[in-house]
GROMACS .gro file of N, CA and C in nm:
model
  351
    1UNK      N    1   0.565   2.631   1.029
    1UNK     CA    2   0.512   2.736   0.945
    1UNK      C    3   0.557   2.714   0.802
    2UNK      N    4   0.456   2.776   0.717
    2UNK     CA    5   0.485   2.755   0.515
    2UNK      C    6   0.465   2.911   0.542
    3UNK      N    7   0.611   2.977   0.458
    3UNK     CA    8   0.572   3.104   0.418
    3UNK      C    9   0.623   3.100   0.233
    4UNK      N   10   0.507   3.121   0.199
    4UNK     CA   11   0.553   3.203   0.025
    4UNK      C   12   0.514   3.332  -0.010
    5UNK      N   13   0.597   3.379  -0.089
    5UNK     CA   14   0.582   3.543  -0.101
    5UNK      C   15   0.636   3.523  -0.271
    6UNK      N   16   0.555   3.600  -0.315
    6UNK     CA   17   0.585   3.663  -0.472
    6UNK      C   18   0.560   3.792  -0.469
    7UNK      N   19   0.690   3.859  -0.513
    7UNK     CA   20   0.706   4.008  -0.536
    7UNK      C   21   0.682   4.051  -0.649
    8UNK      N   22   0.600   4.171  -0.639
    8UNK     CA   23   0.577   4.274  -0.778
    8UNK      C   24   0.658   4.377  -0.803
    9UNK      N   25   0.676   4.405  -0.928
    9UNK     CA   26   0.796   4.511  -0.966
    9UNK      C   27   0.748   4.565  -1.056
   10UNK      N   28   0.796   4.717  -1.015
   10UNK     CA   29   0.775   4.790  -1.085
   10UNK      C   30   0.817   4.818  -1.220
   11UNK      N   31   0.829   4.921  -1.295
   11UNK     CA   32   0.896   4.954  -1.417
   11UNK      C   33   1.046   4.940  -1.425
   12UNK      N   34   1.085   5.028  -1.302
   12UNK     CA   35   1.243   5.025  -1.252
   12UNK      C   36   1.270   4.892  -1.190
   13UNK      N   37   1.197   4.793  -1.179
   13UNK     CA   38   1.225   4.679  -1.152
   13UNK      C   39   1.237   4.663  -0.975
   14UNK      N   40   1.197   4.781  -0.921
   14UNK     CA   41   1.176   4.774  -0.772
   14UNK      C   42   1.099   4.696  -0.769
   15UNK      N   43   1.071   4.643  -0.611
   15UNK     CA   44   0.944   4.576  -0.550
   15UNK      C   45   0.899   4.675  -0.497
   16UNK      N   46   0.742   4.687  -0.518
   16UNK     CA   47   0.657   4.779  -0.473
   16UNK      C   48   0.539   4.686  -0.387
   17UNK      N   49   0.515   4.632  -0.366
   17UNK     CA   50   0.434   4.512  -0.328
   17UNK      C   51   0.467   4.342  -0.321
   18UNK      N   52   0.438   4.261  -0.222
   18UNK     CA   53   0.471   4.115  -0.186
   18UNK      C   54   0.347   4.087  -0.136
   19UNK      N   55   0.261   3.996  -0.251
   19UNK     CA   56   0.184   3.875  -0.232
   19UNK      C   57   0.231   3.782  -0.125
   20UNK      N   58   0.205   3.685  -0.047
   20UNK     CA   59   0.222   3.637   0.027
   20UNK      C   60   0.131   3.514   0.164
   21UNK      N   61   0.178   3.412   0.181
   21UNK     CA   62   0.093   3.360   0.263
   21UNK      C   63   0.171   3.325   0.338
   22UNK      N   64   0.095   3.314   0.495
   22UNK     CA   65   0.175   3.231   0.620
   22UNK      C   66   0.083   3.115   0.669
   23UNK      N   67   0.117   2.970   0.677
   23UNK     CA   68   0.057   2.869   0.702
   23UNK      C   69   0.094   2.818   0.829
   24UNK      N   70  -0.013   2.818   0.959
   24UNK     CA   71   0.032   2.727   1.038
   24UNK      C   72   0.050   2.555   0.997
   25UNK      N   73   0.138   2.473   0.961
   25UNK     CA   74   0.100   2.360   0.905
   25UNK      C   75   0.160   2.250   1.034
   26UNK      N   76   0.136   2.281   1.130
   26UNK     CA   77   0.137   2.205   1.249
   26UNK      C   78   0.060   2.080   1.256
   27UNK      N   79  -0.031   2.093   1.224
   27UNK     CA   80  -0.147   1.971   1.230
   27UNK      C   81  -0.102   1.887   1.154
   28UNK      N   82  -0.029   1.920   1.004
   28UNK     CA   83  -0.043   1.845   0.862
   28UNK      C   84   0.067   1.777   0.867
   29UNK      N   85   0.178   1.838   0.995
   29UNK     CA   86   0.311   1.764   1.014
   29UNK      C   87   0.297   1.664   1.110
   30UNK      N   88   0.192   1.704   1.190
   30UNK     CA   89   0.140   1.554   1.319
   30UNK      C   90   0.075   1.440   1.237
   31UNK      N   91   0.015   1.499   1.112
   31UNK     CA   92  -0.050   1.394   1.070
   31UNK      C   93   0.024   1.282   0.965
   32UNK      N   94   0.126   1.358   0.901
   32UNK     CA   95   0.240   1.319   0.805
   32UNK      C   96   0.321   1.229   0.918
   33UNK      N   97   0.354   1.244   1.046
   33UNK     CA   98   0.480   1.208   1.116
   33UNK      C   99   0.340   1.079   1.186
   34UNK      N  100   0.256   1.092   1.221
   34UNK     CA  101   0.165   0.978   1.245
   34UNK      C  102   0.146   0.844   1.170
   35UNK      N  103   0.127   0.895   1.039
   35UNK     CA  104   0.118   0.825   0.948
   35UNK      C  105   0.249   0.749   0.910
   36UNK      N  106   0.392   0.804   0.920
   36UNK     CA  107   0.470   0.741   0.916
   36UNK      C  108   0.552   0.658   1.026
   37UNK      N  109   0.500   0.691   1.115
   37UNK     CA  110   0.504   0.582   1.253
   37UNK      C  111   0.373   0.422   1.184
   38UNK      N  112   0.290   0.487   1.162
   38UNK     CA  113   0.205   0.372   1.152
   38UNK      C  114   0.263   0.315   1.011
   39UNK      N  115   0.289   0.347   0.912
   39UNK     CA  116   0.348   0.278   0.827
   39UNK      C  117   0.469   0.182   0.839
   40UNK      N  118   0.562   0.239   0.957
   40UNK     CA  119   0.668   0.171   0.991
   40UNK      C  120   0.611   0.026   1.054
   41UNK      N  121   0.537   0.045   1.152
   41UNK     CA  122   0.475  -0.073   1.228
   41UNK      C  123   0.405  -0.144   1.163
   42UNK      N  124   0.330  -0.122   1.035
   42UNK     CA  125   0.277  -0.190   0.919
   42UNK      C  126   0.405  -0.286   0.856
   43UNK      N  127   0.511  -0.207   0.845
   43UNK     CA  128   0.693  -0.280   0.769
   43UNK      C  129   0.656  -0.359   0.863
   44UNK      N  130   0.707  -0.352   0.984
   44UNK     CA  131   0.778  -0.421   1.081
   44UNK      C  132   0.689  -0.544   1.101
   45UNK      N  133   0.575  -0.519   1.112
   45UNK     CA  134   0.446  -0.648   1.105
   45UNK      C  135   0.424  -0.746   0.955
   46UNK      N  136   0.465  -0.666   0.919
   46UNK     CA  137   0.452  -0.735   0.762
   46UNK      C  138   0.549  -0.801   0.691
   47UNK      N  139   0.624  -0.752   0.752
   47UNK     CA  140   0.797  -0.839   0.728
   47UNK      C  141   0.832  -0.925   0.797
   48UNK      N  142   0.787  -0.930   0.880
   48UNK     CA  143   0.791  -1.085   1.018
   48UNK      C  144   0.708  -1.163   1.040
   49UNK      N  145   0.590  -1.147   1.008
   49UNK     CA  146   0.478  -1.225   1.038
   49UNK      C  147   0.515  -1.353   0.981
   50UNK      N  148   0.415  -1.488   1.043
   50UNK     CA  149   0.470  -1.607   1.010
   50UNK      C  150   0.332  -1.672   0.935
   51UNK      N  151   0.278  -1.604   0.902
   51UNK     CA  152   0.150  -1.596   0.820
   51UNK      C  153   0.171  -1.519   0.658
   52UNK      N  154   0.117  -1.573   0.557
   52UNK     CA  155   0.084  -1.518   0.445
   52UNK      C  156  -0.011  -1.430   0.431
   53UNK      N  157  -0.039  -1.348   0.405
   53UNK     CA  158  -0.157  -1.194   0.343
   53UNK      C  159  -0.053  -1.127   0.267
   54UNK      N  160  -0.206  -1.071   0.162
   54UNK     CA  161  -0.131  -1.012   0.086
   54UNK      C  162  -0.248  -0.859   0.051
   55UNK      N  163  -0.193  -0.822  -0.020
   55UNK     CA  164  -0.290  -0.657  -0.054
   55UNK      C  165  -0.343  -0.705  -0.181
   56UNK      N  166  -0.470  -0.710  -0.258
   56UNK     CA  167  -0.484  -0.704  -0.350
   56UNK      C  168  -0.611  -0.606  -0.397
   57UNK      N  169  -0.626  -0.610  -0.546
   57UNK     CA  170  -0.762  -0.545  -0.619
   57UNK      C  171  -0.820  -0.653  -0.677
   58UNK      N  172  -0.881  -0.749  -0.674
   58UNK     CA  173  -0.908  -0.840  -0.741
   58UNK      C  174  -1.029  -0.814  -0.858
   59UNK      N  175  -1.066  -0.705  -0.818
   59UNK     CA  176  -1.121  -0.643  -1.008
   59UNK      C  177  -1.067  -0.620  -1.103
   60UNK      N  178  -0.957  -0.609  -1.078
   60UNK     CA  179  -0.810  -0.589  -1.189
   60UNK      C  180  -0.696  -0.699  -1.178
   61UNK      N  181  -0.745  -0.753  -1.083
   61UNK     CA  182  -0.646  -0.929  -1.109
   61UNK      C  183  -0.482  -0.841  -1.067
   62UNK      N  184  -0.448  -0.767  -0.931
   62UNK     CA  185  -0.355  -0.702  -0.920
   62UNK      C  186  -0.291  -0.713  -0.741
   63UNK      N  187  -0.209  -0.764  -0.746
   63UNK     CA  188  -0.135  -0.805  -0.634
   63UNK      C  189  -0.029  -0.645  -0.597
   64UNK      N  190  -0.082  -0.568  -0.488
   64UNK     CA  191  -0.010  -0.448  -0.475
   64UNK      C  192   0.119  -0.488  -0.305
   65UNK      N  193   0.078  -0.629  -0.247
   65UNK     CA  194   0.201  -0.640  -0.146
   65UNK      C  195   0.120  -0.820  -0.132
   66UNK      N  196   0.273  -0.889  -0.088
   66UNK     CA  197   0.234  -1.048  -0.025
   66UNK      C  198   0.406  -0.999   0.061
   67UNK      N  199   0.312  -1.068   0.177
   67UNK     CA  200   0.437  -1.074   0.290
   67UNK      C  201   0.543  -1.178   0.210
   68UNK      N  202   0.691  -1.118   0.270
   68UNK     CA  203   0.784  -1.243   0.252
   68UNK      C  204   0.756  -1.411   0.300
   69UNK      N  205   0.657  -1.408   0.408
   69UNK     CA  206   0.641  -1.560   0.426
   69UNK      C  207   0.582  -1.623   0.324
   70UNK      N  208   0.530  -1.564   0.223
   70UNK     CA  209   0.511  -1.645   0.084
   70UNK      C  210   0.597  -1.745   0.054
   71UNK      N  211   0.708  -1.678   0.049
   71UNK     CA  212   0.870  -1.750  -0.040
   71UNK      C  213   0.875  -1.856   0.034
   72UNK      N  214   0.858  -1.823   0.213
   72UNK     CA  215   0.907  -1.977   0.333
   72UNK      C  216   0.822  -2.091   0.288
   73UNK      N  217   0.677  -2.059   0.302
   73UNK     CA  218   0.584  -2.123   0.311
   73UNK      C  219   0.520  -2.174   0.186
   74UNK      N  220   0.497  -2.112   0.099
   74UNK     CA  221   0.468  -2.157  -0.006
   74UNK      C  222   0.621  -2.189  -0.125
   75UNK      N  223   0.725  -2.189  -0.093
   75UNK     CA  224   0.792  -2.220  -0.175
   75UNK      C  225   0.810  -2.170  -0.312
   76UNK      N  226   0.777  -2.070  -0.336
   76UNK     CA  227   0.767  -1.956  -0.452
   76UNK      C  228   0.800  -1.805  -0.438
   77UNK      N  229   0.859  -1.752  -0.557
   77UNK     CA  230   0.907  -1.656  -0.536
   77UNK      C  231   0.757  -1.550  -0.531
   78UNK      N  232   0.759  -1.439  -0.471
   78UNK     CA  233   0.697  -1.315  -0.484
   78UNK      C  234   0.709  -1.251  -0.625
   79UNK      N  235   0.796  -1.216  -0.685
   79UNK     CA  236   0.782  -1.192  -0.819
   79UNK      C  237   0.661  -1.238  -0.930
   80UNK      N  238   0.701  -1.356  -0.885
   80UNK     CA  239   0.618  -1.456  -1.009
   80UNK      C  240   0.459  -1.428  -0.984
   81UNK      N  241   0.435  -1.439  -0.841
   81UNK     CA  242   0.293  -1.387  -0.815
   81UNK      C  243   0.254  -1.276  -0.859
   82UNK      N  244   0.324  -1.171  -0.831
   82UNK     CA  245   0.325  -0.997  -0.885
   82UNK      C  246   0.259  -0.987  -1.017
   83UNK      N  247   0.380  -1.130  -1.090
   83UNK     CA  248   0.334  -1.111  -1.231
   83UNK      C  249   0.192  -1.181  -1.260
   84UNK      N  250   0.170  -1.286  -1.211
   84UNK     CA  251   0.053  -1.372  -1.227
   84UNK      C  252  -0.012  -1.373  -1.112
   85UNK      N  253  -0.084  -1.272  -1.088
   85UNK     CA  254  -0.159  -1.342  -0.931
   85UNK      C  255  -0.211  -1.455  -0.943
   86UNK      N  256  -0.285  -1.524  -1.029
   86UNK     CA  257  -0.318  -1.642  -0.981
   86UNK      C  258  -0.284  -1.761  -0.997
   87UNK      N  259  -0.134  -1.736  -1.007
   87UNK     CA  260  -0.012  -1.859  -1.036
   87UNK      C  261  -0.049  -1.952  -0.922
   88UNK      N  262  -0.056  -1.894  -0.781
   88UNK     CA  263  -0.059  -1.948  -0.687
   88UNK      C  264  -0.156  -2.077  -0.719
   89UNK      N  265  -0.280  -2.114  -0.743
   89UNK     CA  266  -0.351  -2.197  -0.765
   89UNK      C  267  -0.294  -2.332  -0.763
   90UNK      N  268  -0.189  -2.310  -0.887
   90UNK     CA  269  -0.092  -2.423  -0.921
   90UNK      C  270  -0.085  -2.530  -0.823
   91UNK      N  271  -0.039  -2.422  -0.671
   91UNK     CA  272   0.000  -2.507  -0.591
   91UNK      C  273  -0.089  -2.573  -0.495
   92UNK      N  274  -0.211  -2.545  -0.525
   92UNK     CA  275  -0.330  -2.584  -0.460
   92UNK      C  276  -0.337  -2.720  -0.464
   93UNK      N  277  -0.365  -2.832  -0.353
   93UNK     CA  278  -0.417  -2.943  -0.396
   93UNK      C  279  -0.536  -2.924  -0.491
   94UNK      N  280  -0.546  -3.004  -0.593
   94UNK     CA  281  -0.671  -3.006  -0.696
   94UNK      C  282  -0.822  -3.016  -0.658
   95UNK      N  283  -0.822  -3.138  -0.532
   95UNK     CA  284  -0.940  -3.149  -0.524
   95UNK      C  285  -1.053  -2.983  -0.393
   96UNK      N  286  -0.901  -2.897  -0.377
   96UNK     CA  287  -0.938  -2.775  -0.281
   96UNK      C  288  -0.967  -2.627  -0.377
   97UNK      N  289  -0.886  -2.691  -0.511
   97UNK     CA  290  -0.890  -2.529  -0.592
   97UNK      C  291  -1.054  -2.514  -0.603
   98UNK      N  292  -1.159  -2.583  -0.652
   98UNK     CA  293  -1.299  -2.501  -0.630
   98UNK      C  294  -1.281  -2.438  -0.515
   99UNK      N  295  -1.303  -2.474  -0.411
   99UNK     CA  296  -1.334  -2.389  -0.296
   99UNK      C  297  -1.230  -2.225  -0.274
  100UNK      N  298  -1.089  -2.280  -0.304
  100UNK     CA  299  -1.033  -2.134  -0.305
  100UNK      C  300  -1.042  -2.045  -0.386
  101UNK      N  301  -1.122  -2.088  -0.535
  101UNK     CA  302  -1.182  -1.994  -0.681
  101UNK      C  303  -1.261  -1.911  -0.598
  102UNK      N  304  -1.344  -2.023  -0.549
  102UNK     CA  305  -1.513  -1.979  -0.507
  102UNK      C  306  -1.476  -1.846  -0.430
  103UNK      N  307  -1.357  -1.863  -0.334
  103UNK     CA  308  -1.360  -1.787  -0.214
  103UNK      C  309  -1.310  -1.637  -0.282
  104UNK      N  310  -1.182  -1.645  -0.355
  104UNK     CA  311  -1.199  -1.524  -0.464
  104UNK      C  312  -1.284  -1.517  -0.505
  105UNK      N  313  -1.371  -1.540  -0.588
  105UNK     CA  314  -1.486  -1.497  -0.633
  105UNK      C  315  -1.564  -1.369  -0.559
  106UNK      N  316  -1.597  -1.429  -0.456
  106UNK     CA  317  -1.684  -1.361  -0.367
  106UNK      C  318  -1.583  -1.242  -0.277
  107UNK      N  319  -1.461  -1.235  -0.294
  107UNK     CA  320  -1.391  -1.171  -0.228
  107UNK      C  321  -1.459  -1.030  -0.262
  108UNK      N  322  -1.420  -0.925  -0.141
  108UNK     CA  323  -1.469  -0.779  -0.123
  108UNK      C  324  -1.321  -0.694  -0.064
  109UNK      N  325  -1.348  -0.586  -0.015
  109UNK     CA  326  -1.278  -0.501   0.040
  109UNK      C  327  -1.286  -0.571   0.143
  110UNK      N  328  -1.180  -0.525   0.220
  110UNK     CA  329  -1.157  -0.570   0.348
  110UNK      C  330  -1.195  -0.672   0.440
  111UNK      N  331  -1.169  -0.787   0.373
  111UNK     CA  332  -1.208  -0.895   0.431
  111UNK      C  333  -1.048  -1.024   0.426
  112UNK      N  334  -1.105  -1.080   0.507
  112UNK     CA  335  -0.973  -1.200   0.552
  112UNK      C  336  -1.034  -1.317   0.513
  113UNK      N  337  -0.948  -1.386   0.450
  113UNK     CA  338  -1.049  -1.535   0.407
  113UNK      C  339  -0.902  -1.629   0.486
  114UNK      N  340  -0.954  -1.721   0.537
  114UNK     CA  341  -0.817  -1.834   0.589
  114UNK      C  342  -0.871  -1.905   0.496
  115UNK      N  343  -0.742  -1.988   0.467
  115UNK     CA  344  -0.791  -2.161   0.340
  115UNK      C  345  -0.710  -2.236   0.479
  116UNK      N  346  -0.795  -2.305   0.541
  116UNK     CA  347  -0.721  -2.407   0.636
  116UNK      C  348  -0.702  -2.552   0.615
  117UNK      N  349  -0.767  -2.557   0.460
  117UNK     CA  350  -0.771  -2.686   0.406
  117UNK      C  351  -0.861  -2.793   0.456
   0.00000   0.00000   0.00000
């Protein structure tokens, strides 16, 4: 339950009246305590995985998460990406960077691209 109450006063500074609401907020706490179960299992998956993904906006050129297997696997810090998302390139063999431009390029919401080389 949410209870708030604001009291009115009189001249003498009595309360003569209390504004007030009572909220069942049962639902909003299943959905808050849901959500943070699933966020945990999002950590826990995302911090171990032996695969690279990362979260981005690529309309704004903005890296919002890259798993730690970045650092194993690609040999670079996470930072540096944060700052430059498309530092990564660098490490592209040369004759593969068209194809992984291309594949940003065309990138959308919710989609998975593998580069398997």
């Amino acid at each position: 339950m949410s209870i708030t109450g604001k009291p009115i006063f009189n001249e003498e500074g009595k309360v003569i009246q209390l504004f007030g609401t009572i909220l069942n907020i049962t639902e909003r706490k299943e959905i808050e305590t849901a959500l943070q179960e699933s966020q945990e299992i999002f950590s826990q998956l995302a911090e171990n995985i032996d695969s690279v993904f990362w979260v981005n906006d690529p309309q704004n050129n903005q890296i919002f998460y890259i798993s730690p297997s970045y650092e194993r696997i690609w040999g670079y810090q996470r930072d540096e990406l944060y700052k430059s998302p498309h530092s990564f390139l660098d490490t592209i063999y040369p004759e593969d960077r068209p194809k992984v431009v291309e594949a940003l390029a065309n990138f959308t919401e919710n989609v998975i691209i593998v580069f398997d080389g």
